[in-house]
Coordinates of C-alpha atoms in Angstrom, one line a residue:
M454 CA 111.1 134.6 56.6
V455 CA 108.7 134.7 53.7
I456 CA 105.7 137.0 53.7
K457 CA 103.4 135.7 51.1
K458 CA 101.6 138.2 48.9
K459 CA 97.9 137.5 49.3
Y460 CA 94.8 139.5 48.7
S461 CA 94.2 140.1 52.4
K462 CA 92.9 143.3 54.0
S463 CA 96.3 145.0 53.9
C464 CA 96.9 144.2 50.3
Q465 CA 93.5 145.4 49.3
E466 CA 94.2 148.7 50.8
I467 CA 97.1 149.4 48.4
I468 CA 95.7 147.9 45.2
N469 CA 93.5 149.9 42.9
F470 CA 92.4 147.2 40.6
K471 CA 91.5 149.5 37.8
K472 CA 94.4 151.9 37.7
I473 CA 97.6 150.5 39.0
N474 CA 99.7 148.1 37.0
T475 CA 101.4 145.0 38.3
T476 CA 104.7 146.7 39.0
M477 CA 103.1 149.4 41.1
K478 CA 101.1 146.8 43.0
R479 CA 104.3 145.0 44.0
Y480 CA 106.1 148.2 44.9
N481 CA 103.2 149.5 47.1
W482 CA 102.8 146.2 48.9
I483 CA 106.5 146.0 49.7
L484 CA 106.5 149.6 50.8
G485 CA 103.5 149.0 53.1
A486 CA 105.1 146.0 54.7
A487 CA 108.3 147.9 55.3
L488 CA 106.6 150.8 56.9
A489 CA 104.6 148.4 59.2
C490 CA 107.8 146.6 60.3
S491 CA 109.7 149.8 60.9
L492 CA 107.6 150.6 63.9
F493 CA 109.1 147.6 65.7
S494 CA 112.7 148.0 64.6
S495 CA 113.7 149.8 67.8
T496 CA 114.0 147.7 70.8
A497 CA 112.9 148.6 74.3
E498 CA 113.5 147.0 77.6
G499 CA 114.2 143.3 78.0
I500 CA 116.5 140.8 76.4
V501 CA 115.6 137.2 77.3
R502 CA 117.6 134.1 76.5
N503 CA 116.4 130.5 76.6
Q504 CA 118.4 127.5 77.5
E505 CA 119.6 127.0 73.9
G506 CA 121.0 130.6 74.0
E507 CA 118.3 132.0 71.6
V508 CA 117.8 135.8 72.2
Y509 CA 114.4 137.3 72.5
E510 CA 114.6 141.1 72.3
S511 CA 111.5 143.2 73.0
K512 CA 109.7 144.3 69.8
R513 CA 107.9 147.1 71.5
P514 CA 108.6 150.6 70.3
V515 CA 110.9 152.5 72.7
A516 CA 108.9 154.3 75.5
G517 CA 109.0 157.7 73.8
N518 CA 107.5 156.3 70.6
R519 CA 104.5 154.6 72.1
H520 CA 101.2 156.1 71.2
F521 CA 99.6 155.6 74.6
V522 CA 100.9 154.3 78.0
S523 CA 98.7 152.8 80.6
D524 CA 100.1 152.2 84.0
A525 CA 97.6 149.5 84.6
V526 CA 98.5 147.6 81.4
E527 CA 102.2 147.9 82.2
K528 CA 101.6 146.5 85.7
V529 CA 99.7 143.5 84.2
I530 CA 102.6 142.8 81.8
K531 CA 105.1 142.8 84.7
E532 CA 102.9 140.6 86.9
I533 CA 102.2 138.0 84.2
T534 CA 105.6 137.8 82.4
K535 CA 107.3 136.8 85.7
D536 CA 105.0 133.8 85.8
I537 CA 105.6 132.6 82.3
A538 CA 108.4 130.0 82.3
D539 CA 108.8 129.7 78.5
P540 CA 111.0 132.5 77.2
K541 CA 109.5 132.7 73.8
L542 CA 105.9 132.7 75.1
R543 CA 106.8 135.4 77.6
W544 CA 108.4 137.5 74.8
M545 CA 105.3 137.1 72.6
F546 CA 103.0 138.2 75.4
E547 CA 105.1 141.3 76.2
N548 CA 105.1 142.2 72.5
C549 CA 101.4 141.5 71.7
Y550 CA 99.3 142.5 74.7
P551 CA 100.1 146.3 74.6
N552 CA 100.4 146.4 70.8
T553 CA 97.1 148.3 70.3
L554 CA 98.2 151.0 72.8
D555 CA 101.8 151.1 71.6
T556 CA 101.1 151.5 67.9
T557 CA 97.5 152.2 66.8
V558 CA 95.6 154.7 69.1
K559 CA 95.3 158.4 68.8
F560 CA 93.7 160.2 71.7
Q561 CA 92.6 163.9 71.9
L562 CA 90.0 166.1 73.4
N563 CA 87.4 167.4 70.9
N564 CA 85.2 170.2 72.4
K565 CA 86.4 169.0 75.8
R566 CA 85.1 165.5 75.1
P567 CA 87.4 162.4 74.8
D568 CA 88.0 161.4 71.2
T569 CA 89.9 158.2 70.2
F570 CA 90.8 157.0 66.7
V571 CA 92.2 153.5 66.4
I572 CA 93.8 152.1 63.3
T573 CA 93.9 148.4 62.5
G574 CA 97.7 148.3 62.2
D575 CA 99.0 148.3 58.7
I576 CA 95.8 150.1 57.4
H577 CA 95.4 153.7 58.4
A578 CA 91.7 153.5 58.9
M579 CA 89.3 152.6 61.8
W580 CA 87.0 149.7 61.6
L581 CA 84.1 149.8 64.1
R582 CA 84.7 146.1 64.7
D583 CA 88.5 146.1 65.0
S584 CA 88.7 149.2 67.1
S585 CA 86.2 147.9 69.7
A586 CA 87.9 144.5 69.8
Q587 CA 91.4 146.0 70.0
L588 CA 90.5 147.9 73.2
W589 CA 88.3 145.2 74.7
P590 CA 91.0 143.3 76.6
Y591 CA 91.9 146.5 78.6
L592 CA 88.3 147.2 79.8
Q593 CA 88.7 145.4 83.1
L594 CA 91.6 147.7 84.0
M595 CA 89.7 151.0 83.5
K596 CA 88.8 151.4 87.2
S597 CA 92.5 151.5 88.2
D598 CA 93.5 153.7 85.3
K599 CA 91.5 156.8 84.6
K600 CA 93.6 157.7 81.5
L601 CA 92.7 154.3 80.1
Q602 CA 89.0 154.9 80.9
Q603 CA 89.2 158.2 79.0
L604 CA 90.7 156.4 76.0
V605 CA 87.8 153.9 75.9
A606 CA 85.2 156.7 76.4
G607 CA 86.8 158.5 73.4
L608 CA 86.3 155.5 71.2
I609 CA 82.7 155.3 72.2
N610 CA 82.2 159.0 71.3
R611 CA 84.0 158.6 68.0
Q612 CA 82.0 155.5 67.0
A613 CA 78.7 157.3 67.7
A614 CA 79.8 160.0 65.3
C615 CA 80.8 157.4 62.8
I616 CA 77.4 155.7 62.9
L617 CA 75.6 159.0 62.6
L618 CA 77.7 159.7 59.5
D619 CA 76.7 156.3 57.9
P620 CA 75.3 153.3 59.8
Y621 CA 76.1 151.1 56.8
A622 CA 79.9 151.8 56.7
N623 CA 82.4 149.4 58.2
A624 CA 85.5 151.6 58.2
F625 CA 86.2 155.3 58.6
N626 CA 89.0 157.8 58.0
E627 CA 90.2 160.1 60.7
G628 CA 88.8 163.0 58.7
P629 CA 87.4 163.8 55.2
T630 CA 90.4 162.5 53.3
G631 CA 88.8 160.0 50.9
S632 CA 90.0 156.5 50.2
Y633 CA 91.0 153.9 47.6
W634 CA 87.4 152.8 47.5
E635 CA 85.7 156.0 46.4
T636 CA 84.9 154.4 43.1
D637 CA 82.8 151.6 44.7
F638 CA 79.3 151.5 43.5
T639 CA 77.5 152.5 46.7
Q640 CA 75.9 155.7 47.8
P641 CA 76.6 158.0 49.5
M642 CA 80.4 157.3 49.6
K643 CA 81.4 160.3 51.7
K644 CA 85.0 161.5 52.1
E645 CA 85.0 160.5 55.8
L646 CA 84.4 156.8 54.8
H647 CA 87.2 154.4 54.2
E648 CA 85.0 151.6 53.1
R649 CA 81.2 151.2 52.9
K650 CA 80.6 147.5 53.4
W651 CA 77.4 146.7 55.4
E652 CA 78.5 144.3 58.1
L653 CA 76.0 143.8 60.8
D654 CA 78.6 143.0 63.5
S655 CA 80.0 146.6 63.2
L656 CA 77.0 148.1 65.0
C657 CA 77.0 145.2 67.5
Y658 CA 80.6 145.9 68.5
S659 CA 79.8 149.6 69.1
I660 CA 77.0 148.6 71.5
R661 CA 79.1 145.9 73.2
I662 CA 82.0 148.2 74.1
A663 CA 79.6 150.9 75.4
Y664 CA 77.6 148.5 77.4
F665 CA 80.6 147.0 79.2
Y666 CA 82.2 150.4 79.7
Y667 CA 79.1 151.4 81.6
L668 CA 78.9 148.1 83.4
L669 CA 82.5 148.3 84.6
T670 CA 82.7 152.1 85.4
G671 CA 79.2 153.3 86.0
D672 CA 80.0 156.3 84.0
V673 CA 77.1 157.6 81.9
S674 CA 78.9 160.6 80.4
V675 CA 79.3 158.8 77.0
F676 CA 75.5 158.4 76.8
D677 CA 74.6 161.8 75.4
A678 CA 72.1 162.8 72.8
A679 CA 74.4 161.9 69.9
W680 CA 75.0 158.3 71.2
Q681 CA 71.2 157.9 71.6
D682 CA 70.6 159.1 68.1
A683 CA 73.3 156.8 66.8
M684 CA 71.6 153.8 68.5
K685 CA 68.2 154.7 67.1
L686 CA 69.8 154.8 63.7
A687 CA 71.5 151.5 64.3
V688 CA 68.3 149.8 65.2
Q689 CA 66.5 151.4 62.2
T690 CA 69.2 150.0 60.0
M691 CA 68.9 146.5 61.4
K692 CA 65.2 146.6 60.9
E693 CA 65.5 147.8 57.3
Q694 CA 67.9 144.9 56.6
Q695 CA 65.3 142.3 57.8
R696 CA 64.1 143.1 54.3
K697 CA 60.4 142.7 55.1
E698 CA 59.6 145.5 52.8
G699 CA 62.0 145.0 49.9
N700 CA 65.8 145.2 49.7
G701 CA 66.1 148.6 51.4
S702 CA 68.4 151.5 50.5
Y703 CA 71.8 149.8 50.7
S704 CA 73.6 148.2 47.8
F705 CA 77.3 147.6 47.1
A706 CA 79.3 146.6 44.1
R707 CA 83.0 146.9 43.3
N708 CA 84.9 146.7 40.0
C709 CA 87.5 144.1 41.2
E710 CA 89.3 140.8 40.6
R711 CA 88.1 139.2 43.8
P712 CA 84.5 138.0 43.6
T713 CA 84.2 138.1 47.4
D714 CA 84.8 141.9 47.4
S715 CA 81.5 142.6 45.7
Q716 CA 77.8 141.7 45.9
I717 CA 75.7 140.2 43.1
N718 CA 72.3 141.2 41.7
G719 CA 73.1 144.9 41.3
G720 CA 74.8 145.0 44.7
F721 CA 71.8 143.7 46.7
G722 CA 73.2 140.2 47.1
A723 CA 71.5 136.8 46.7
P724 CA 67.7 136.8 47.3
V725 CA 66.5 136.2 50.9
K726 CA 63.1 135.2 52.2
P727 CA 62.3 137.4 55.2
N728 CA 62.2 135.3 58.4
G729 CA 63.1 137.7 61.2
M730 CA 66.9 137.6 60.8
I731 CA 68.9 140.5 59.6
V732 CA 70.8 140.6 56.3
S733 CA 74.6 141.3 56.4
A734 CA 76.0 142.0 53.0
F735 CA 79.5 141.2 54.2
R736 CA 81.1 139.1 56.8
P737 CA 83.5 140.3 59.5
S738 CA 86.3 139.3 57.2
D739 CA 85.0 142.0 54.7
D740 CA 84.1 139.1 52.3
A741 CA 80.6 139.1 50.7
T742 CA 78.1 136.7 52.2
Q743 CA 76.8 133.9 50.0
Y744 CA 73.4 133.8 51.8
G745 CA 72.4 137.1 53.4
F746 CA 71.5 135.9 56.8
L747 CA 74.9 135.5 58.4
V748 CA 74.2 133.5 61.6
P749 CA 77.1 134.5 63.8
S750 CA 76.4 138.2 63.3
N751 CA 72.7 137.6 64.0
M752 CA 73.7 135.8 67.2
F753 CA 75.8 138.8 68.1
A754 CA 72.8 141.1 67.3
V755 CA 70.6 139.2 69.8
V756 CA 73.1 139.8 72.6
S757 CA 73.8 143.5 71.6
L758 CA 70.2 144.5 71.3
R759 CA 69.5 143.1 74.8
Q760 CA 72.4 145.1 76.1
L761 CA 71.2 148.2 74.4
A762 CA 67.7 147.7 75.9
E763 CA 69.3 147.6 79.4
I764 CA 71.1 150.9 78.7
E765 CA 68.0 152.5 77.4
L766 CA 66.1 151.5 80.6
K767 CA 68.7 152.3 83.2
V768 CA 70.3 155.4 81.7
Y769 CA 67.7 157.0 79.5
N770 CA 64.5 155.6 81.0
N771 CA 63.3 155.1 77.5
R772 CA 61.0 152.2 77.9
E773 CA 59.5 152.4 74.5
F774 CA 62.9 152.1 72.7
A775 CA 64.1 149.5 75.2
K776 CA 61.0 147.4 74.3
E777 CA 61.7 147.8 70.6
C778 CA 65.2 146.5 71.1
T779 CA 64.1 143.5 73.2
E780 CA 61.4 142.6 70.7
L781 CA 63.8 142.7 67.8
A782 CA 66.3 140.6 69.7
D783 CA 63.6 138.0 70.5
E784 CA 62.5 137.9 66.9
V785 CA 66.0 137.4 65.6
D786 CA 66.8 134.7 68.2
K787 CA 63.6 132.8 67.4
A788 CA 64.5 132.9 63.7
I789 CA 68.0 131.6 64.4
Q790 CA 66.6 128.6 66.3
E791 CA 64.0 128.0 63.6
Y792 CA 66.0 128.5 60.4
A793 CA 69.7 128.3 61.2
V794 CA 69.8 124.9 62.9
V795 CA 70.5 122.2 60.3
N796 CA 71.2 118.5 60.2
H797 CA 74.6 118.0 58.7
P798 CA 75.0 114.6 57.0
V799 CA 78.2 113.8 59.0
S800 CA 78.2 116.1 62.0
G801 CA 74.5 116.0 62.9
K802 CA 72.6 118.9 64.4
I803 CA 74.7 122.1 64.1
Y804 CA 74.3 125.8 63.5
A805 CA 74.7 126.8 59.8
F806 CA 77.0 129.7 59.0
E807 CA 74.6 131.4 56.6
V808 CA 71.0 130.8 55.5
D809 CA 68.7 132.5 53.1
G810 CA 65.2 131.8 54.4
F811 CA 64.4 129.6 51.4
G812 CA 65.8 126.5 53.0
N813 CA 69.4 126.9 51.7
S814 CA 72.3 126.9 54.1
L815 CA 76.1 127.1 54.1
C816 CA 77.9 124.9 56.6
M817 CA 81.3 126.3 57.4
D818 CA 82.9 128.7 59.8
D819 CA 85.3 131.6 59.3
A820 CA 88.1 132.7 61.6
N821 CA 86.9 136.3 62.0
V822 CA 84.8 137.2 65.0
P823 CA 81.8 137.0 65.2
S824 CA 82.1 133.3 64.2
L825 CA 80.1 130.3 65.2
L826 CA 83.1 129.3 67.3
A827 CA 82.9 132.6 69.2
A828 CA 79.2 132.3 70.1
P829 CA 79.8 131.9 73.8
Y830 CA 82.6 134.4 73.9
L831 CA 80.2 137.0 72.7
G832 CA 77.5 135.9 75.1
Y833 CA 75.0 134.2 72.9
C834 CA 75.2 130.7 74.6
S835 CA 77.1 128.8 77.2
Q836 CA 80.2 127.1 76.0
D837 CA 78.7 123.9 77.5
D838 CA 75.6 124.2 75.3
E839 CA 75.0 120.9 73.5
L840 CA 74.2 122.4 70.1
Y841 CA 77.2 124.7 70.4
Q842 CA 79.5 121.9 71.4
N843 CA 78.4 119.8 68.4
T844 CA 78.9 122.8 66.1
R845 CA 82.4 123.3 67.6
K846 CA 83.4 119.8 66.8
F847 CA 82.3 120.3 63.2
I848 CA 84.2 123.6 63.0
W849 CA 87.5 122.0 64.1
S850 CA 87.3 119.1 61.7
E851 CA 87.8 118.2 58.0
N852 CA 84.0 118.6 57.6
N853 CA 84.5 122.4 57.8
P854 CA 85.7 123.4 54.3
Y855 CA 87.8 126.2 55.8
F856 CA 89.6 124.1 58.5
F857 CA 93.2 123.5 57.5
S858 CA 95.8 121.2 59.0
G859 CA 99.4 120.8 58.0
K860 CA 102.9 120.0 59.3
A861 CA 103.3 123.5 60.8
G862 CA 99.9 123.8 62.5
E863 CA 96.1 123.9 62.1
G864 CA 93.2 126.2 62.4
V865 CA 90.2 127.8 60.7
G866 CA 90.8 130.2 57.8
G867 CA 88.4 131.5 55.2
P868 CA 88.1 132.7 51.6
H869 CA 89.6 136.1 52.5
V870 CA 93.1 134.7 52.3
G871 CA 92.5 131.4 50.7
L872 CA 93.3 127.7 51.0
D873 CA 95.8 126.3 53.5
Y874 CA 96.0 129.5 55.5
A875 CA 94.8 129.3 59.1
W876 CA 94.2 132.4 61.2
P877 CA 95.8 132.6 64.7
M878 CA 92.5 134.3 65.7
S879 CA 90.7 131.0 65.3
I880 CA 93.2 129.2 67.6
I881 CA 92.9 132.1 70.1
M882 CA 89.1 131.9 70.0
K883 CA 89.3 128.1 70.5
G884 CA 91.3 128.8 73.7
L885 CA 88.9 131.5 74.9
T886 CA 85.9 129.2 74.6
T887 CA 87.2 126.2 76.6
D888 CA 88.1 125.4 80.2
D889 CA 89.9 122.2 79.2
K890 CA 93.5 122.5 80.3
E891 CA 94.9 120.2 77.7
E892 CA 93.0 122.0 74.9
L893 CA 94.3 125.3 76.2
K894 CA 97.9 124.0 76.2
E895 CA 97.5 122.8 72.7
C896 CA 96.3 126.3 71.7
L897 CA 99.2 128.0 73.4
T898 CA 101.6 125.6 71.8
L899 CA 100.2 126.2 68.3
L900 CA 100.3 130.0 68.8
R901 CA 103.8 129.9 70.1
N902 CA 105.1 127.9 67.2
T903 CA 103.3 129.6 64.3
D904 CA 104.4 133.2 64.7
G905 CA 107.1 132.9 62.0
D906 CA 109.6 133.8 64.8
T907 CA 108.4 137.4 64.7
G908 CA 107.0 137.6 68.2
F909 CA 103.6 138.7 66.9
M910 CA 100.3 137.2 65.7
H911 CA 99.4 137.6 62.1
E912 CA 96.3 137.6 60.0
S913 CA 97.1 134.0 58.8
F914 CA 99.9 131.5 58.3
N915 CA 100.5 128.7 55.9
V916 CA 99.7 125.5 57.8
N917 CA 102.7 123.9 56.1
N918 CA 105.2 126.8 56.7
A919 CA 104.5 129.2 59.5
A920 CA 107.1 131.6 58.1
D921 CA 104.7 132.2 55.2
F922 CA 102.1 134.6 56.7
T923 CA 99.9 137.6 55.8
R924 CA 99.9 140.9 57.6
S925 CA 102.9 141.6 59.8
W926 CA 101.1 144.2 61.8
F927 CA 97.6 143.2 62.8
A928 CA 96.8 144.7 66.2
W929 CA 93.5 143.0 66.9
A930 CA 95.1 139.5 66.7
N931 CA 98.0 140.7 68.9
T932 CA 95.7 142.1 71.6
L933 CA 93.4 139.0 71.5
F934 CA 96.4 136.8 72.1
G935 CA 97.2 138.9 75.1
E936 CA 93.6 138.4 76.3
L937 CA 94.1 134.6 76.1
I938 CA 97.3 134.7 78.1
V939 CA 95.6 136.9 80.8
K940 CA 92.7 134.3 81.0
V941 CA 95.1 131.4 81.4
H942 CA 97.1 133.3 84.0
E943 CA 93.9 134.0 86.0
K944 CA 92.3 130.5 85.7
Y945 CA 95.2 128.1 85.2
P946 CA 98.5 129.8 86.1
D947 CA 100.3 126.5 86.3
L948 CA 100.0 126.1 82.6
L949 CA 102.3 129.1 82.1
K950 CA 104.9 127.5 84.3
T951 CA 105.4 124.6 81.8
S952 CA 107.5 124.5 78.7
F953 CA 106.0 124.3 75.2

């Protein structure tokens, strides 16, 4: 198995471009990979053999080493694994679905309130986006597992505190420990921050998980004064980044080798012409935007602001703030339809990935969520919507510059890892946005056959050699894969009874 050294998230975290020489870069990267893999070296229950005699041993930590155990999640694993005929696919689901709980969460009570810190996997820091997405597939099980409900409540509480600390930051430390990125040119870079990249979707994810927590449990204990203050700050930040009155207070630049890790023009990015949309300096991949109005994140903002308005009405009875959220959502939505729908010379009428308000647009998609592919998954449109369907065809074609296909597989990638590396996340999202059984089977087959025989999802894989991948421990992708298997089991259980 070859793990290719790429400048992906995990590699960025161990490279100080200004101070560490090439030898230390290599040493730190290898050390990080070894530490990540060591978590899974002890086997737990379950040895499965296929007809060819291949052995699939569970890669989960032994029970005593798991960070959090949910009875409801364990029950789902048992129920679904018995219905998966393919030994390898069964093994992968058992490894991946509980991976966030097994390896990345830390739960405690802080002043008698739940407090949950969730790392991404091989990076010991919490992204607002990743942490929300990592716990998302378990939300439907909260009613039957109060411990699990407390875990999610703890994350909502923690995220509110993070937003109050800095609404522009994307990633946070567990405490005031500082980070590799303290030398970034952005202020204030507090010790509690791991990274301070302004990514619009970070705030949206925090709203999304709180909204569905409330919807599924009816519990309002998380909606205290701190959460309300955090949401007011979030909306204030979104409005500032509409840039109707100048660039605002946020800028970001980094002294680095990768151009996508920094913004141009003194850290403010390429100029935009205000049109109602919200600027996002960086994409959910942590790469800099080329044009500031990142369309998938603005789609997500439309959905999240309407969800926030509902909470403000039903929980806080704050009609004025609810109206402000709704009006902002409507303004962004109108701008998307007016400025982000373009006529592609080959694919026709599609959503652009980024626009600038001047008439310039970037036609592509990136694997990270929110993506254009994920628009119905996040609730912006129906998966049967004609404009979405046409955009979807463009995304999964050679007309998308970041769609890659090779002898090992195919999928959408992005500049974060580079050419010819597809992200399993894109294949999973393709499966989560279709009800076509044949398409679902194709997605499952691709995912099964591109794990590099590790039993886990990765950040990306080489489309010509699946054993060449980045990030051996990427919990979001693992849990998202589990979510897809749960969906297939609920809607098309017969698919899991076939061989791949």
